[in-house]
Structures are given as C-alpha cells and as structure tokens.
PDB file of N, CA and C in Angstrom:
ATOM      1  N   UNK A   1       5.411  -2.623  -3.844  1.00  0.00           N
ATOM      2  CA  UNK A   1       4.746  -2.850  -2.600  1.00  0.00           C
ATOM      3  C   UNK A   1       3.435  -3.514  -2.877  1.00  0.00           C
ATOM      4  N   UNK A   2       3.171  -4.727  -2.381  1.00  0.00           N
ATOM      5  CA  UNK A   2       1.939  -5.408  -2.592  1.00  0.00           C
ATOM      6  C   UNK A   2       1.078  -5.345  -1.298  1.00  0.00           C
ATOM      7  N   UNK A   3      -0.126  -4.852  -1.446  1.00  0.00           N
ATOM      8  CA  UNK A   3      -1.026  -4.719  -0.359  1.00  0.00           C
ATOM      9  C   UNK A   3      -2.245  -5.638  -0.550  1.00  0.00           C
ATOM     10  N   UNK A   4      -2.655  -6.313   0.505  1.00  0.00           N
ATOM     11  CA  UNK A   4      -3.796  -7.189   0.409  1.00  0.00           C
ATOM     12  C   UNK A   4      -4.785  -6.783   1.505  1.00  0.00           C
ATOM     13  N   UNK A   5      -6.051  -6.580   1.106  1.00  0.00           N
ATOM     14  CA  UNK A   5      -7.103  -6.200   1.997  1.00  0.00           C
ATOM     15  C   UNK A   5      -8.139  -7.332   2.044  1.00  0.00           C
ATOM     16  N   UNK A   6      -8.294  -7.975   3.163  1.00  0.00           N
ATOM     17  CA  UNK A   6      -9.251  -9.070   3.257  1.00  0.00           C
ATOM     18  C   UNK A   6     -10.673  -8.511   3.285  1.00  0.00           C
ATOM     19  N   UNK A   7     -11.585  -9.319   2.887  1.00  0.00           N
ATOM     20  CA  UNK A   7     -13.058  -9.005   2.778  1.00  0.00           C
ATOM     21  C   UNK A   7     -13.295  -7.776   1.891  1.00  0.00           C
ATOM     22  N   UNK A   8     -14.028  -8.012   0.828  1.00  0.00           N
ATOM     23  CA  UNK A   8     -14.377  -6.937  -0.089  1.00  0.00           C
ATOM     24  C   UNK A   8     -15.456  -6.085   0.568  1.00  0.00           C
ATOM     25  N   UNK A   9     -15.202  -4.805   0.661  1.00  0.00           N
ATOM     26  CA  UNK A   9     -16.168  -3.883   1.222  1.00  0.00           C
ATOM     27  C   UNK A   9     -16.110  -2.574   0.419  1.00  0.00           C
ATOM     28  N   UNK A  10     -17.202  -1.893   0.386  1.00  0.00           N
ATOM     29  CA  UNK A  10     -17.276  -0.667  -0.411  1.00  0.00           C
ATOM     30  C   UNK A  10     -16.261   0.365   0.060  1.00  0.00           C
ATOM     31  N   UNK A  11     -16.060   0.524   1.350  1.00  0.00           N
ATOM     32  CA  UNK A  11     -15.140   1.533   1.849  1.00  0.00           C
ATOM     33  C   UNK A  11     -13.687   1.231   1.391  1.00  0.00           C
ATOM     34  N   UNK A  12     -13.342  -0.045   1.344  1.00  0.00           N
ATOM     35  CA  UNK A  12     -11.979  -0.428   0.842  1.00  0.00           C
ATOM     36  C   UNK A  12     -11.868  -0.158  -0.650  1.00  0.00           C
ATOM     37  N   UNK A  13     -12.939  -0.463  -1.378  1.00  0.00           N
ATOM     38  CA  UNK A  13     -12.878  -0.224  -2.802  1.00  0.00           C
ATOM     39  C   UNK A  13     -12.741   1.238  -3.144  1.00  0.00           C
ATOM     40  N   UNK A  14     -13.414   2.111  -2.402  1.00  0.00           N
ATOM     41  CA  UNK A  14     -13.305   3.514  -2.617  1.00  0.00           C
ATOM     42  C   UNK A  14     -11.876   4.002  -2.321  1.00  0.00           C
ATOM     43  N   UNK A  15     -11.266   3.546  -1.262  1.00  0.00           N
ATOM     44  CA  UNK A  15      -9.884   3.962  -0.913  1.00  0.00           C
ATOM     45  C   UNK A  15      -8.906   3.438  -1.950  1.00  0.00           C
ATOM     46  N   UNK A  16      -9.104   2.232  -2.443  1.00  0.00           N
ATOM     47  CA  UNK A  16      -8.223   1.699  -3.483  1.00  0.00           C
ATOM     48  C   UNK A  16      -8.403   2.457  -4.778  1.00  0.00           C
ATOM     49  N   UNK A  17      -9.571   2.873  -5.126  1.00  0.00           N
ATOM     50  CA  UNK A  17      -9.831   3.667  -6.291  1.00  0.00           C
ATOM     51  C   UNK A  17      -9.093   4.982  -6.203  1.00  0.00           C
ATOM     52  N   UNK A  18      -9.015   5.573  -5.030  1.00  0.00           N
ATOM     53  CA  UNK A  18      -8.304   6.858  -4.832  1.00  0.00           C
ATOM     54  C   UNK A  18      -6.807   6.615  -5.085  1.00  0.00           C
ATOM     55  N   UNK A  19      -6.254   5.476  -4.682  1.00  0.00           N
ATOM     56  CA  UNK A  19      -4.835   5.159  -4.937  1.00  0.00           C
ATOM     57  C   UNK A  19      -4.569   5.030  -6.407  1.00  0.00           C
ATOM     58  N   UNK A  20      -5.535   4.509  -7.158  1.00  0.00           N
ATOM     59  CA  UNK A  20      -5.376   4.332  -8.615  1.00  0.00           C
ATOM     60  C   UNK A  20      -5.383   5.643  -9.364  1.00  0.00           C
ATOM     61  N   UNK A  21      -6.042   6.673  -8.793  1.00  0.00           N
ATOM     62  CA  UNK A  21      -6.276   7.889  -9.521  1.00  0.00           C
ATOM     63  C   UNK A  21      -5.259   8.987  -9.123  1.00  0.00           C
ATOM     64  N   UNK A  22      -4.681   8.932  -7.929  1.00  0.00           N
ATOM     65  CA  UNK A  22      -3.915  10.015  -7.480  1.00  0.00           C
ATOM     66  C   UNK A  22      -2.417   9.673  -7.387  1.00  0.00           C
ATOM     67  N   UNK A  23      -1.574  10.710  -7.387  1.00  0.00           N
ATOM     68  CA  UNK A  23      -0.164  10.574  -7.122  1.00  0.00           C
ATOM     69  C   UNK A  23       0.011  10.516  -5.607  1.00  0.00           C
ATOM     70  N   UNK A  24       0.729   9.543  -5.126  1.00  0.00           N
ATOM     71  CA  UNK A  24       0.880   9.380  -3.703  1.00  0.00           C
ATOM     72  C   UNK A  24       2.317   9.107  -3.280  1.00  0.00           C
ATOM     73  N   UNK A  25       2.601   9.336  -2.044  1.00  0.00           N
ATOM     74  CA  UNK A  25       3.826   8.946  -1.372  1.00  0.00           C
ATOM     75  C   UNK A  25       3.392   8.084  -0.184  1.00  0.00           C
ATOM     76  N   UNK A  26       4.238   7.225   0.265  1.00  0.00           N
ATOM     77  CA  UNK A  26       3.811   6.393   1.444  1.00  0.00           C
ATOM     78  C   UNK A  26       5.028   6.021   2.307  1.00  0.00           C
ATOM     79  N   UNK A  27       4.715   5.709   3.517  1.00  0.00           N
ATOM     80  CA  UNK A  27       5.726   5.208   4.457  1.00  0.00           C
ATOM     81  C   UNK A  27       5.453   3.731   4.639  1.00  0.00           C
ATOM     82  N   UNK A  28       6.523   2.908   4.596  1.00  0.00           N
ATOM     83  CA  UNK A  28       6.396   1.448   4.674  1.00  0.00           C
ATOM     84  C   UNK A  28       7.276   0.971   5.810  1.00  0.00           C
ATOM     85  N   UNK A  29       6.735   0.191   6.738  1.00  0.00           N
ATOM     86  CA  UNK A  29       7.522  -0.399   7.829  1.00  0.00           C
ATOM     87  C   UNK A  29       7.831  -1.812   7.419  1.00  0.00           C
ATOM     88  N   UNK A  30       9.124  -2.146   7.400  1.00  0.00           N
ATOM     89  CA  UNK A  30       9.555  -3.492   6.979  1.00  0.00           C
ATOM     90  C   UNK A  30       9.586  -4.444   8.128  1.00  0.00           C
ATOM     91  N   UNK A  31       9.950  -5.704   7.882  1.00  0.00           N
ATOM     92  CA  UNK A  31       9.953  -6.748   8.912  1.00  0.00           C
ATOM     93  C   UNK A  31      10.960  -6.466  10.007  1.00  0.00           C
ATOM     94  N   UNK A  32      11.929  -5.588   9.733  1.00  0.00           N
ATOM     95  CA  UNK A  32      12.929  -5.257  10.784  1.00  0.00           C
ATOM     96  C   UNK A  32      12.529  -4.049  11.584  1.00  0.00           C
ATOM     97  N   UNK A  33      11.348  -3.494  11.336  1.00  0.00           N
ATOM     98  CA  UNK A  33      10.881  -2.343  12.054  1.00  0.00           C
ATOM     99  C   UNK A  33      11.385  -1.010  11.505  1.00  0.00           C
ATOM    100  N   UNK A  34      12.110  -1.053  10.369  1.00  0.00           N
ATOM    101  CA  UNK A  34      12.586   0.198   9.755  1.00  0.00           C
ATOM    102  C   UNK A  34      11.472   0.742   8.889  1.00  0.00           C
ATOM    103  N   UNK A  35      11.434   2.098   8.820  1.00  0.00           N
ATOM    104  CA  UNK A  35      10.405   2.767   8.022  1.00  0.00           C
ATOM    105  C   UNK A  35      11.073   3.403   6.825  1.00  0.00           C
ATOM    106  N   UNK A  36      10.488   3.199   5.631  1.00  0.00           N
ATOM    107  CA  UNK A  36      11.047   3.689   4.390  1.00  0.00           C
ATOM    108  C   UNK A  36      10.034   4.599   3.680  1.00  0.00           C
ATOM    109  N   UNK A  37      10.527   5.560   2.941  1.00  0.00           N
ATOM    110  CA  UNK A  37       9.684   6.488   2.199  1.00  0.00           C
ATOM    111  C   UNK A  37       9.666   6.055   0.729  1.00  0.00           C
ATOM    112  N   UNK A  38       8.428   5.841   0.217  1.00  0.00           N
ATOM    113  CA  UNK A  38       8.275   5.568  -1.183  1.00  0.00           C
ATOM    114  C   UNK A  38       7.618   6.778  -1.848  1.00  0.00           C
ATOM    115  N   UNK A  39       8.065   7.141  -3.021  1.00  0.00           N
ATOM    116  CA  UNK A  39       7.403   8.254  -3.733  1.00  0.00           C
ATOM    117  C   UNK A  39       7.990   9.606  -3.398  1.00  0.00           C
ATOM    118  N   UNK A  40       9.201   9.642  -2.872  1.00  0.00           N
ATOM    119  CA  UNK A  40       9.802  10.911  -2.492  1.00  0.00           C
ATOM    120  C   UNK A  40      10.285  11.676  -3.746  1.00  0.00           C
ATOM    121  N   UNK A  41      10.889  10.964  -4.664  1.00  0.00           N
ATOM    122  CA  UNK A  41      11.424  11.588  -5.864  1.00  0.00           C
ATOM    123  C   UNK A  41      10.363  11.728  -6.959  1.00  0.00           C
ATOM    124  N   UNK A  42       9.560  10.720  -7.114  1.00  0.00           N
ATOM    125  CA  UNK A  42       8.432  10.741  -8.033  1.00  0.00           C
ATOM    126  C   UNK A  42       7.264   9.969  -7.403  1.00  0.00           C
ATOM    127  N   UNK A  43       6.061  10.273  -7.772  1.00  0.00           N
ATOM    128  CA  UNK A  43       4.912   9.639  -7.106  1.00  0.00           C
ATOM    129  C   UNK A  43       4.888   8.123  -7.254  1.00  0.00           C
ATOM    130  N   UNK A  44       4.307   7.458  -6.276  1.00  0.00           N
ATOM    131  CA  UNK A  44       4.150   6.010  -6.342  1.00  0.00           C
ATOM    132  C   UNK A  44       2.909   5.761  -7.266  1.00  0.00           C
ATOM    133  N   UNK A  45       2.979   4.756  -8.099  1.00  0.00           N
ATOM    134  CA  UNK A  45       1.872   4.433  -9.007  1.00  0.00           C
ATOM    135  C   UNK A  45       1.305   3.099  -8.692  1.00  0.00           C
ATOM    136  N   UNK A  46      -0.014   3.005  -8.823  1.00  0.00           N
ATOM    137  CA  UNK A  46      -0.683   1.701  -8.715  1.00  0.00           C
ATOM    138  C   UNK A  46      -0.485   0.988 -10.051  1.00  0.00           C
ATOM    139  N   UNK A  47       0.228  -0.112 -10.076  1.00  0.00           N
ATOM    140  CA  UNK A  47       0.539  -0.796 -11.326  1.00  0.00           C
ATOM    141  C   UNK A  47      -0.301  -2.040 -11.514  1.00  0.00           C
ATOM    142  N   UNK A  48      -0.997  -2.493 -10.518  1.00  0.00           N
ATOM    143  CA  UNK A  48      -1.891  -3.633 -10.671  1.00  0.00           C
ATOM    144  C   UNK A  48      -2.922  -3.600  -9.529  1.00  0.00           C
ATOM    145  N   UNK A  49      -4.128  -4.104  -9.821  1.00  0.00           N
ATOM    146  CA  UNK A  49      -5.164  -4.197  -8.782  1.00  0.00           C
ATOM    147  C   UNK A  49      -6.106  -5.337  -9.188  1.00  0.00           C
ATOM    148  N   UNK A  50      -6.461  -6.121  -8.179  1.00  0.00           N
ATOM    149  CA  UNK A  50      -7.358  -7.253  -8.420  1.00  0.00           C
ATOM    150  C   UNK A  50      -8.371  -7.417  -7.284  1.00  0.00           C
ATOM    151  N   UNK A  51      -9.441  -8.082  -7.590  1.00  0.00           N
ATOM    152  CA  UNK A  51     -10.468  -8.458  -6.600  1.00  0.00           C
ATOM    153  C   UNK A  51     -10.695  -9.946  -6.767  1.00  0.00           C
ATOM    154  N   UNK A  52     -10.725 -10.679  -5.664  1.00  0.00           N
ATOM    155  CA  UNK A  52     -10.966 -12.116  -5.701  1.00  0.00           C
ATOM    156  C   UNK A  52     -12.161 -12.489  -4.847  1.00  0.00           C
ATOM    157  N   UNK A  53     -12.959 -13.351  -5.345  1.00  0.00           N
ATOM    158  CA  UNK A  53     -14.015 -13.955  -4.512  1.00  0.00           C
ATOM    159  C   UNK A  53     -14.256 -15.353  -5.026  1.00  0.00           C
ATOM    160  N   UNK A  54     -14.964 -16.135  -4.273  1.00  0.00           N
ATOM    161  CA  UNK A  54     -15.206 -17.494  -4.681  1.00  0.00           C
ATOM    162  C   UNK A  54     -16.469 -18.045  -4.066  1.00  0.00           C
ATOM    163  N   UNK A  55     -16.655 -19.343  -4.212  1.00  0.00           N
ATOM    164  CA  UNK A  55     -17.865 -20.042  -3.723  1.00  0.00           C
ATOM    165  C   UNK A  55     -17.604 -20.701  -2.388  1.00  0.00           C
ATOM    166  N   UNK A  56     -16.471 -21.442  -2.307  1.00  0.00           N
ATOM    167  CA  UNK A  56     -16.161 -22.160  -1.066  1.00  0.00           C
ATOM    168  C   UNK A  56     -15.694 -21.230   0.025  1.00  0.00           C
ATOM    169  N   UNK A  57     -15.863 -21.673   1.257  1.00  0.00           N
ATOM    170  CA  UNK A  57     -15.438 -20.850   2.389  1.00  0.00           C
ATOM    171  C   UNK A  57     -13.912 -20.607   2.389  1.00  0.00           C
ATOM    172  N   UNK A  58     -13.173 -21.488   1.794  1.00  0.00           N
ATOM    173  CA  UNK A  58     -11.712 -21.368   1.747  1.00  0.00           C
ATOM    174  C   UNK A  58     -11.231 -20.492   0.548  1.00  0.00           C
ATOM    175  N   UNK A  59     -12.164 -20.101  -0.336  1.00  0.00           N
ATOM    176  CA  UNK A  59     -11.775 -19.251  -1.473  1.00  0.00           C
ATOM    177  C   UNK A  59     -11.477 -17.851  -0.962  1.00  0.00           C
ATOM    178  N   UNK A  60     -10.631 -17.155  -1.720  1.00  0.00           N
ATOM    179  CA  UNK A  60     -10.251 -15.823  -1.325  1.00  0.00           C
ATOM    180  C   UNK A  60     -11.397 -14.840  -1.463  1.00  0.00           C
ATOM    181  N   UNK A  61     -11.459 -13.880  -0.579  1.00  0.00           N
ATOM    182  CA  UNK A  61     -12.430 -12.759  -0.680  1.00  0.00           C
ATOM    183  C   UNK A  61     -11.604 -11.511  -0.284  1.00  0.00           C
ATOM    184  N   UNK A  62     -10.915 -10.962  -1.288  1.00  0.00           N
ATOM    185  CA  UNK A  62      -9.976  -9.899  -0.965  1.00  0.00           C
ATOM    186  C   UNK A  62      -9.721  -8.990  -2.152  1.00  0.00           C
ATOM    187  N   UNK A  63      -9.119  -7.860  -1.855  1.00  0.00           N
ATOM    188  CA  UNK A  63      -8.593  -6.953  -2.836  1.00  0.00           C
ATOM    189  C   UNK A  63      -7.059  -6.999  -2.762  1.00  0.00           C
ATOM    190  N   UNK A  64      -6.367  -6.850  -3.841  1.00  0.00           N
ATOM    191  CA  UNK A  64      -4.904  -6.729  -3.873  1.00  0.00           C
ATOM    192  C   UNK A  64      -4.540  -5.507  -4.750  1.00  0.00           C
ATOM    193  N   UNK A  65      -3.543  -4.812  -4.353  1.00  0.00           N
ATOM    194  CA  UNK A  65      -3.064  -3.674  -5.139  1.00  0.00           C
ATOM    195  C   UNK A  65      -1.523  -3.625  -5.073  1.00  0.00           C
ATOM    196  N   UNK A  66      -0.908  -3.317  -6.147  1.00  0.00           N
ATOM    197  CA  UNK A  66       0.562  -3.219  -6.238  1.00  0.00           C
ATOM    198  C   UNK A  66       0.927  -1.742  -6.428  1.00  0.00           C
ATOM    199  N   UNK A  67       1.717  -1.204  -5.551  1.00  0.00           N
ATOM    200  CA  UNK A  67       2.215   0.180  -5.663  1.00  0.00           C
ATOM    201  C   UNK A  67       3.674   0.117  -6.068  1.00  0.00           C
ATOM    202  N   UNK A  68       4.076   0.883  -7.069  1.00  0.00           N
ATOM    203  CA  UNK A  68       5.464   0.875  -7.575  1.00  0.00           C
ATOM    204  C   UNK A  68       6.091   2.233  -7.462  1.00  0.00           C
ATOM    205  N   UNK A  69       7.311   2.272  -6.941  1.00  0.00           N
ATOM    206  CA  UNK A  69       8.092   3.512  -6.898  1.00  0.00           C
ATOM    207  C   UNK A  69       9.120   3.420  -7.985  1.00  0.00           C
ATOM    208  N   UNK A  70       9.052   4.310  -8.934  1.00  0.00           N
ATOM    209  CA  UNK A  70       9.969   4.265 -10.102  1.00  0.00           C
ATOM    210  C   UNK A  70      11.068   5.314  -9.976  1.00  0.00           C
ATOM    211  N   UNK A  71      11.391   5.705  -8.768  1.00  0.00           N
ATOM    212  CA  UNK A  71      12.488   6.646  -8.557  1.00  0.00           C
ATOM    213  C   UNK A  71      13.825   6.049  -9.023  1.00  0.00           C
ATOM    214  N   UNK A  72      14.757   6.940  -9.328  1.00  0.00           N
ATOM    215  CA  UNK A  72      16.053   6.474  -9.801  1.00  0.00           C
ATOM    216  C   UNK A  72      17.019   6.121  -8.668  1.00  0.00           C
ATOM    217  N   UNK A  73      16.551   6.312  -7.409  1.00  0.00           N
ATOM    218  CA  UNK A  73      17.399   6.033  -6.235  1.00  0.00           C
ATOM    219  C   UNK A  73      16.642   4.981  -5.410  1.00  0.00           C
ATOM    220  N   UNK A  74      17.411   4.373  -4.472  1.00  0.00           N
ATOM    221  CA  UNK A  74      16.787   3.464  -3.534  1.00  0.00           C
ATOM    222  C   UNK A  74      15.922   4.247  -2.547  1.00  0.00           C
ATOM    223  N   UNK A  75      15.076   3.526  -1.784  1.00  0.00           N
ATOM    224  CA  UNK A  75      14.237   4.211  -0.820  1.00  0.00           C
ATOM    225  C   UNK A  75      15.061   4.837   0.266  1.00  0.00           C
ATOM    226  N   UNK A  76      14.541   5.954   0.780  1.00  0.00           N
ATOM    227  CA  UNK A  76      15.189   6.638   1.913  1.00  0.00           C
ATOM    228  C   UNK A  76      14.577   6.146   3.213  1.00  0.00           C
ATOM    229  N   UNK A  77      15.410   5.978   4.226  1.00  0.00           N
ATOM    230  CA  UNK A  77      14.892   5.565   5.554  1.00  0.00           C
ATOM    231  C   UNK A  77      14.287   6.779   6.200  1.00  0.00           C
ATOM    232  N   UNK A  78      13.110   6.561   6.796  1.00  0.00           N
ATOM    233  CA  UNK A  78      12.431   7.657   7.551  1.00  0.00           C
ATOM    234  C   UNK A  78      12.824   7.531   9.007  1.00  0.00           C
ATOM    235  N   UNK A  79      13.294   8.641   9.569  1.00  0.00           N
ATOM    236  CA  UNK A  79      13.789   8.594  10.943  1.00  0.00           C
ATOM    237  C   UNK A  79      12.912   9.388  11.897  1.00  0.00           C
ATOM    238  N   UNK A  80      11.786   9.890  11.418  1.00  0.00           N
ATOM    239  CA  UNK A  80      10.892  10.637  12.261  1.00  0.00           C
ATOM    240  C   UNK A  80      10.055   9.711  13.136  1.00  0.00           C
ATOM    241  N   UNK A  81       9.049  10.244  13.765  1.00  0.00           N
ATOM    242  CA  UNK A  81       8.152   9.516  14.640  1.00  0.00           C
ATOM    243  C   UNK A  81       6.809   9.267  13.976  1.00  0.00           C
ATOM    244  N   UNK A  82       6.378   8.060  13.974  1.00  0.00           N
ATOM    245  CA  UNK A  82       5.067   7.744  13.409  1.00  0.00           C
ATOM    246  C   UNK A  82       4.026   7.668  14.525  1.00  0.00           C
ATOM    247  N   UNK A  83       2.796   8.140  14.279  1.00  0.00           N
ATOM    248  CA  UNK A  83       1.777   8.073  15.314  1.00  0.00           C
ATOM    249  C   UNK A  83       1.369   6.603  15.551  1.00  0.00           C
ATOM    250  N   UNK A  84       1.007   6.294  16.758  1.00  0.00           N
ATOM    251  CA  UNK A  84       0.542   4.947  17.119  1.00  0.00           C
ATOM    252  C   UNK A  84      -0.950   4.857  16.775  1.00  0.00           C
ATOM    253  N   UNK A  85      -1.354   3.801  16.005  1.00  0.00           N
ATOM    254  CA  UNK A  85      -2.799   3.650  15.697  1.00  0.00           C
ATOM    255  C   UNK A  85      -3.601   3.484  16.963  1.00  0.00           C
ATOM    256  N   UNK A  86      -4.805   3.979  16.953  1.00  0.00           N
ATOM    257  CA  UNK A  86      -5.686   3.895  18.147  1.00  0.00           C
ATOM    258  C   UNK A  86      -5.983   2.463  18.559  1.00  0.00           C
ATOM    259  N   UNK A  87      -6.001   1.546  17.586  1.00  0.00           N
ATOM    260  CA  UNK A  87      -6.357   0.141  17.927  1.00  0.00           C
ATOM    261  C   UNK A  87      -5.123  -0.737  18.145  1.00  0.00           C
ATOM    262  N   UNK A  88      -3.923  -0.121  18.304  1.00  0.00           N
ATOM    263  CA  UNK A  88      -2.722  -0.927  18.496  1.00  0.00           C
ATOM    264  C   UNK A  88      -2.597  -1.392  19.947  1.00  0.00           C
TER     265      UNK A  88
END
C-alpha cells in the first residue's frame, strides 16, 4: 500500500514516524468501494518512506510511505460499517 501525503508538516511527520515504529493493521478502501483488512494475520510493516521537496513551484513537496502486508493469505474483505469522516 503506497500512501502519499502532500505538503510536509510536522504533524504528518510525527504520524508517519509512528507507523514506522509500531505494528499496525489497517482498513483500505479500493477503487470499487470494497474495504480490505491488511495486517490481520501479521502486522503491516513500513518498508519504505521518503520526503520530497524542491525549488520550483512544480516540484514535489510531499511524504510517501509504503506499507506491506506479509501475510500468507490474500486480504480479507471487511463487511462491517466504517464511520463517515466529519469533513466528507
């Protein structure tokens, strides 16, 4: 799972650091609207993280992190209800 966070900010860096240090599980909504569970069998690991910035206005200013599920099975579909974000 590749995550990209635009604009480098301290709060984002702190949250990404927590992902790098802790064992996590996560729910992922795909382009078809299905929700999948990562990290059910074994924790999801952060396998890569980068920060980009540049000089020109068109240069990237972002963080990227890759989360990997190394379970021996495919992802399980989540059929429960997810809360709606307040800003949706």
